Coordinates of C-alpha atoms in Angstrom, one line a residue:
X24 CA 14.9 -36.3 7.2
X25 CA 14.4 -32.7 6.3
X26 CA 11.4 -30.9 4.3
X27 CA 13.9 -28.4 2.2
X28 CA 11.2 -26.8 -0.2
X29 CA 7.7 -28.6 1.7
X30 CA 7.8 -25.9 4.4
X31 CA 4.3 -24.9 3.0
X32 CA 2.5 -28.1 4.7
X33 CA 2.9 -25.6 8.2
X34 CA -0.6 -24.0 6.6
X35 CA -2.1 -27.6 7.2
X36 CA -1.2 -27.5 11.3
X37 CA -2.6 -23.9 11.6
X38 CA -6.2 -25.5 9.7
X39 CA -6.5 -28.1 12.4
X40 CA -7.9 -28.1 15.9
X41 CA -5.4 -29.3 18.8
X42 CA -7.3 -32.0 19.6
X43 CA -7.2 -33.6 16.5
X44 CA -4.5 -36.3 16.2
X45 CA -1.9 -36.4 13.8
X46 CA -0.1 -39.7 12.4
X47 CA 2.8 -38.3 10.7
X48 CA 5.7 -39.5 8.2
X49 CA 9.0 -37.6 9.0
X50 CA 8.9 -34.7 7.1
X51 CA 6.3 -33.1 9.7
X52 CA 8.2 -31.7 12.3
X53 CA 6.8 -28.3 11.5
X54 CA 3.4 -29.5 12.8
X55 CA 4.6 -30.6 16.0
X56 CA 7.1 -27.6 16.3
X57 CA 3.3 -25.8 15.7
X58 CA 1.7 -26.7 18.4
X59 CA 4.7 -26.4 21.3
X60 CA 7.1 -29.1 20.7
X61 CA 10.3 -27.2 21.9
X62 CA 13.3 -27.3 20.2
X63 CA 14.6 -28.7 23.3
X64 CA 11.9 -31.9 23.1
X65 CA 13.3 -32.2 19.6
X66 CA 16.9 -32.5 20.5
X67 CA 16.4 -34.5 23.2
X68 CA 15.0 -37.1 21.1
X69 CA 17.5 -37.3 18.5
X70 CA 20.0 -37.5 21.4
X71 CA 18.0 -40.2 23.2
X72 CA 19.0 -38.7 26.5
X73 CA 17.3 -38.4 30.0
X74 CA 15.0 -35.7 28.8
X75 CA 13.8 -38.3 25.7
X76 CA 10.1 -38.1 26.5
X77 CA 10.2 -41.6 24.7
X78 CA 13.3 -42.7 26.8
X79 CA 15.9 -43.9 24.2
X80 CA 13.6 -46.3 22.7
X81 CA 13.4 -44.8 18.9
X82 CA 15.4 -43.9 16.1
X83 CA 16.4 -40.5 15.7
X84 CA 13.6 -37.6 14.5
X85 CA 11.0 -40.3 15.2
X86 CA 9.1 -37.8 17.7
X87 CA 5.6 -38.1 19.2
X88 CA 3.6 -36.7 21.7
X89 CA 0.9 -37.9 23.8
X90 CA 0.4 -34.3 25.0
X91 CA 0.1 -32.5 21.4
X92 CA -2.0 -35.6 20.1
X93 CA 0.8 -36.7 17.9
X94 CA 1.0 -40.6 17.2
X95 CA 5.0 -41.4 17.5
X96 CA 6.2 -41.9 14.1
X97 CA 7.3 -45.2 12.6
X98 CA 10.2 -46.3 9.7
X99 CA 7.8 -48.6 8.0
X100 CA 6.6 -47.3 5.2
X101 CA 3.1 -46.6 4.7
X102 CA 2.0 -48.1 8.3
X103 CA 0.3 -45.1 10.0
X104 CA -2.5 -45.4 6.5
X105 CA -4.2 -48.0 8.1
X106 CA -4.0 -47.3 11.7
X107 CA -4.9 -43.5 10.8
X108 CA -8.3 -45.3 9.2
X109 CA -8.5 -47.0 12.4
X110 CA -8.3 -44.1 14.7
X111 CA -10.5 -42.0 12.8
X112 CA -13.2 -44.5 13.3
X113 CA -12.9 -45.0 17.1
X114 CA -12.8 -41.0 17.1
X115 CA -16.4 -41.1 15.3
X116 CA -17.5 -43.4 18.0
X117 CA -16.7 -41.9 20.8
X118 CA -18.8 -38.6 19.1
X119 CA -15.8 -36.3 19.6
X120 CA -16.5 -33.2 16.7
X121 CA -12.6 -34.2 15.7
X122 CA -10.9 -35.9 13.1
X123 CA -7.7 -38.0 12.1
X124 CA -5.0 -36.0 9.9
X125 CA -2.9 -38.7 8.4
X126 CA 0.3 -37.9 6.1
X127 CA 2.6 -39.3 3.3
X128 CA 4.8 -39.2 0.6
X129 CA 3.7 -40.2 -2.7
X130 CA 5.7 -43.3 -2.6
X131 CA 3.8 -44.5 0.2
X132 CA 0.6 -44.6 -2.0
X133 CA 2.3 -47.3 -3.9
X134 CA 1.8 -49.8 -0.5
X135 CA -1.0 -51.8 -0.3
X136 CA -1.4 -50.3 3.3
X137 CA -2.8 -46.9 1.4
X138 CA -5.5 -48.5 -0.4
X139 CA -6.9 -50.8 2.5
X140 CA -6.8 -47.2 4.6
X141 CA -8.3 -45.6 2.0
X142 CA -11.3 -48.6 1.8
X143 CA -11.8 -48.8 5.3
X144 CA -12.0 -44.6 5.5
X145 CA -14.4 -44.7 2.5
X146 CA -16.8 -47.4 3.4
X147 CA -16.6 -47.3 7.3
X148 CA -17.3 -43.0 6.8
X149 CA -14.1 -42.1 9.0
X150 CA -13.3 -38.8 9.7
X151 CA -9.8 -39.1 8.2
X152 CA -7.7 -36.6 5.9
X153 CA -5.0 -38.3 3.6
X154 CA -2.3 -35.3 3.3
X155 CA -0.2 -36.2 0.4
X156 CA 3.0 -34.5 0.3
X157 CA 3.9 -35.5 -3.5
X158 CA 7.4 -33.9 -3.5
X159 CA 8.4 -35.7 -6.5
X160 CA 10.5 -38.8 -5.8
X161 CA 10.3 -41.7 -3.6
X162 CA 14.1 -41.7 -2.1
X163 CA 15.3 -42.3 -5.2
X164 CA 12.8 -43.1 -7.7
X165 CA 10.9 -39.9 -9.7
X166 CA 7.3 -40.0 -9.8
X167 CA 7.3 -40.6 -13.7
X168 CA 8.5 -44.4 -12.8
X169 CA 6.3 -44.5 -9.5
X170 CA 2.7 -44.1 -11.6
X171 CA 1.3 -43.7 -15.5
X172 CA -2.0 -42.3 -14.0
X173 CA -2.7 -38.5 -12.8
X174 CA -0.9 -38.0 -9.4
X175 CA -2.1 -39.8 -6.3
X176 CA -5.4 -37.4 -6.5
X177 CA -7.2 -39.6 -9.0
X178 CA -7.1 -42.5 -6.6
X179 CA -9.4 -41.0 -3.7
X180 CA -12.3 -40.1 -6.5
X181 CA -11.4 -44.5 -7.2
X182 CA -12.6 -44.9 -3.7
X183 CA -15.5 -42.4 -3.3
X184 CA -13.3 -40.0 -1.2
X185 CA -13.7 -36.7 -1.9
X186 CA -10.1 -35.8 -3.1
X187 CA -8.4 -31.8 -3.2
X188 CA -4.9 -31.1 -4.8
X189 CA -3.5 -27.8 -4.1
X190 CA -0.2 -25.8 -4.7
X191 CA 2.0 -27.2 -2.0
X192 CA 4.3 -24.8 -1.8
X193 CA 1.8 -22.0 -1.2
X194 CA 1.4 -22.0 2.2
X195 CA -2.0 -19.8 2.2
X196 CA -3.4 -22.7 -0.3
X197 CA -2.6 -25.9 1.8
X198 CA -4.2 -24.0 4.9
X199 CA -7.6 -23.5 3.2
X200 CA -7.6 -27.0 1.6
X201 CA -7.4 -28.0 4.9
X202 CA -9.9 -25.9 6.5
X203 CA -12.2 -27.4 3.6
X204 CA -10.8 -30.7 4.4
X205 CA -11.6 -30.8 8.2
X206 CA -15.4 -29.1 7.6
X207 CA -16.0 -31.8 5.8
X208 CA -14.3 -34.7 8.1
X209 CA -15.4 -33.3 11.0
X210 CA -19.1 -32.4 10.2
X211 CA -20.0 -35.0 7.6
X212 CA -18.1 -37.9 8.9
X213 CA -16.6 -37.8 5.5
X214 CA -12.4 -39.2 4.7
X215 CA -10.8 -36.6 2.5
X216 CA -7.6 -37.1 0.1
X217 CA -5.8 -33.7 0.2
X218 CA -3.2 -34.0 -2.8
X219 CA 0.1 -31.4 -1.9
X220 CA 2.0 -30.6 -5.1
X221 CA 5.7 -29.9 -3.7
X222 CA 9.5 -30.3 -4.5
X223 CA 11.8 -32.0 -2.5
X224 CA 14.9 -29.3 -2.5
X225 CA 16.8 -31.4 0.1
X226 CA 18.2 -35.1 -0.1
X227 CA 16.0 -37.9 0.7
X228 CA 18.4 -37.9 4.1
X229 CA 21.1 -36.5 5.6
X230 CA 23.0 -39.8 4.3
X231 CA 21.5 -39.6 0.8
X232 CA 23.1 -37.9 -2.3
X233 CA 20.6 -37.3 -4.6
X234 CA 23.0 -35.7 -7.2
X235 CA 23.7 -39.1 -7.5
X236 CA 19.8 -39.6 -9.3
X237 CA 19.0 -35.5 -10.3
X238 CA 21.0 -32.8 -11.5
X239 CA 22.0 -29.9 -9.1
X240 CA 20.5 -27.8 -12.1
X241 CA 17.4 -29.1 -11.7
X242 CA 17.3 -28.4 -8.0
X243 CA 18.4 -25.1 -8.1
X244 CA 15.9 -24.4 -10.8
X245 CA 13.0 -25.3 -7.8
X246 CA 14.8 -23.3 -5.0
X247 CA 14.7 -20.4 -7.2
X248 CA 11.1 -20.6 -9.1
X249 CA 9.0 -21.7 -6.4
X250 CA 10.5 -21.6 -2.9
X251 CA 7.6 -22.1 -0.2
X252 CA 9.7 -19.7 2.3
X253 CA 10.7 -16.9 -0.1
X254 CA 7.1 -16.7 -1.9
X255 CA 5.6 -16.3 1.9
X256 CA 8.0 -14.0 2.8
X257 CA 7.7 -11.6 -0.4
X258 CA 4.1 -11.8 0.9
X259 CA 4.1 -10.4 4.0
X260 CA 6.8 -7.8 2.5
X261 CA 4.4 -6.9 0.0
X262 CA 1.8 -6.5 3.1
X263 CA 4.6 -4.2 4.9
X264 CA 4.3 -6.7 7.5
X265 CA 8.2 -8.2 7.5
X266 CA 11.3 -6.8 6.3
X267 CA 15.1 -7.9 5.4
X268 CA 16.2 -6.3 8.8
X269 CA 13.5 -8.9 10.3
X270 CA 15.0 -11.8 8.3
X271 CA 18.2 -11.2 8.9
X272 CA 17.5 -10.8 12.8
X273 CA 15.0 -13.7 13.0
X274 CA 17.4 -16.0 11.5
X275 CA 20.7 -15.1 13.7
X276 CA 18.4 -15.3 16.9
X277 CA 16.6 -18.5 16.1
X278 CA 20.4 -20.2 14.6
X279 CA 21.3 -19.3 18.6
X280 CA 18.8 -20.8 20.0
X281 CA 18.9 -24.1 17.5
X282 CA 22.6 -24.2 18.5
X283 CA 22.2 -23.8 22.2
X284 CA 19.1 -26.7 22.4
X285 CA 21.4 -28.5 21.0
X286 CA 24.6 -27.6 22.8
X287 CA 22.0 -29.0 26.3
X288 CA 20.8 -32.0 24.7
X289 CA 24.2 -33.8 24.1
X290 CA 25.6 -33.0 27.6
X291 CA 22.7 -35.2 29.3
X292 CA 22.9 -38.3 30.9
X293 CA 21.6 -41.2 28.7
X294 CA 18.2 -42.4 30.0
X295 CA 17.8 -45.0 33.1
X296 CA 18.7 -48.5 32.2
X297 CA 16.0 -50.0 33.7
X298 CA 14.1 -48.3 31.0
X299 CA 14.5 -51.1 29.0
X300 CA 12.2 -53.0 30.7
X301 CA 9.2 -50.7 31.6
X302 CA 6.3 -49.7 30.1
X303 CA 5.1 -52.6 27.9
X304 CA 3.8 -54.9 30.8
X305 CA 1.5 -53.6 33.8
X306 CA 3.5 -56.4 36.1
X307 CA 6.3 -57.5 33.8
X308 CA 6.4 -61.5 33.3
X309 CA 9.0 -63.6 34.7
X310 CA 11.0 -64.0 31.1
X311 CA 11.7 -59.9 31.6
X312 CA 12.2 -60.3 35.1
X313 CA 14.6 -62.9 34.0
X314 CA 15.9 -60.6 31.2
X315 CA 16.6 -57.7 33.9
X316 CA 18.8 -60.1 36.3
X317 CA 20.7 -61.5 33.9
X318 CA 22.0 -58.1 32.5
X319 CA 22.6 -56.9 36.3
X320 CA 24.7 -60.1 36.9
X321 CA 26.7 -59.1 33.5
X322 CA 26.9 -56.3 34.3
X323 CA 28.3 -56.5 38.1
X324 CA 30.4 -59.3 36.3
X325 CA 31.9 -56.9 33.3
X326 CA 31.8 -53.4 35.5
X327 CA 34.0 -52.2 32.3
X328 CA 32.1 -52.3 29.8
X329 CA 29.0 -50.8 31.1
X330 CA 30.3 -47.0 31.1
X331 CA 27.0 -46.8 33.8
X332 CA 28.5 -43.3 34.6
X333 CA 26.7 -41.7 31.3
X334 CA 23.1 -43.5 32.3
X335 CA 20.7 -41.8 34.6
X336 CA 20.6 -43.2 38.2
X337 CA 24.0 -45.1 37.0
X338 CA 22.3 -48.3 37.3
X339 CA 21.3 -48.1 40.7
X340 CA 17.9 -49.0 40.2
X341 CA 18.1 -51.9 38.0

């Protein structure tokens, strides 16, 4: 799940204060790789190895972080609207001067989960922001057969939100529709919809083809016309402040050390087995006590096909 032509949404991590919490999608990795997530936390995660801070128990790129105040992202669509709404609430509660950032494709405003989020944020006065990344499709289907009305914008001003949409791809915009955004969550108690107008460059995923629903003409049109990267970087050119010996040098050095976080991550042991059965219960009940013994008898019963070697501890503590 990459964000190919979104990069700009980065301005909307440097807007926010650490302590505020994020509920992402999965095109937000840029906000967690903002405030310290290494690219070693991210391998380690898609490899679900011993290093996993969430042990092998999610899908690949579904990161989160306790630490950096990021909520662990989930495949359902839409889910993290309502629970964002939520959050946001308990956070005005407890009197903390922080809010909720929440985002979301356009498609997921088409789940009844957005508008009972965006309901609660509006009447309860939660200190929420809606980010919208409206890239333009919805995996497969274009925005033109997603809505009739204008955009996902006009919906907040339906609820009473007060309701921004920017130029996504300009980095400098999104970070001062956010500032705005958060002065008015955080001091007014007041849930804002913050509309990003973007392009999705890339496939939905790495197993999508989207040639399959677009033409590479039309894509190639957006690369070139209105490219989040090159317009920032012909910025700071323009400010003598980078150069196309930086660029060049920035992108071999960083490439190495993508290429050698990853190299680490696969050669790690996969995660304890007795992981399996942590974490959910303070003393675990006797039908996962249960669970655990019968997989140690199968297990001492079918040494062969438990390949315990590549598991952390090798099944010694289970």
């Amino acid at each position: 799940m990459t964000n190919y032509g979104e990069e700009a949404y980065i301005g909307s991590a440097a807007a926010l204060d650490s302590q505020d919490v994020i509920y992402g999608q999965y095109r937000e990795s840029g906000v967690l790789l903002y405030r310290g997530f290494t690219l070693d936390n991210f391998m380690n995660q898609c490899y679900s190895n011993e290093n996993d801070i969430g042990k092998g128990r999610q899908m690949p790129i579904h990161y989160g972080s306790k630490e950096l105040n990021f909520q662990t992202i989930s495949s359902p669509v839409a889910t993290q609207l309502p629970q964002a709404s939520g959050a946001a609430y308990a956070l005005k509660r407890s009197g903390k001067k922080n809010c909720i950032m929440c985002y979301f494709g356009e498609g997921a405003a088409s789940e009844g989960d957005f508008h009972s989020a965006l309901n609660v944020a509006a009447t309860m006065k939660c200190p929420v922001i809606f980010f919208c990344r409206n890239n333009g499709f919805a995996i497969s289907t274009p925005t033109l057969e997603q809505y009739k009305g204008d955009g996902i914008a006009s919906r907040g001003i339906g609820y009473g939100i007060d309701t921004i949409r920017v130029d996504g791809n300009d980095v400098w915009a999104v970070y001062n529709a956010t500032k705005a955004a958060r002065q008015l969550s955080v001091e007014e108690h007041r849930p804002v919809l913050l509309e990003s107008m973007t392009y999705r460059v890339s496939h939905h995923s790495t197993s999508d083809d989207s040639f399959a629903y677009r033409s590479k003409k039309e894509v190639e049109y957006w690369k070139q016309l209105d490219n989040p990267i090159v317009r920032f970087r012909k910025w700071l050119e323009d400010k003598n402040w980078w150069s196309e010996h930086e660029e060049n040098s920035f992108r071999t050095s960083i490439r190495k050390e993508v290429l050698n976080a990853f190299s680490k991550a696969e050669k790690l042991l996969k995660p304890s087995i007795t992981d399996l059965f942590n974490d959910v219960y303070d003393h675990p009940p006797q039908n996962i006590i249960d669970q655990r013994q019968k997989l140690k008898t199968l297990i001492e019963r079918y040494p062969e096909n438990y390949p315990l070697k590549n598991f952390k501890n090798e099944g010694k503590d289970l």
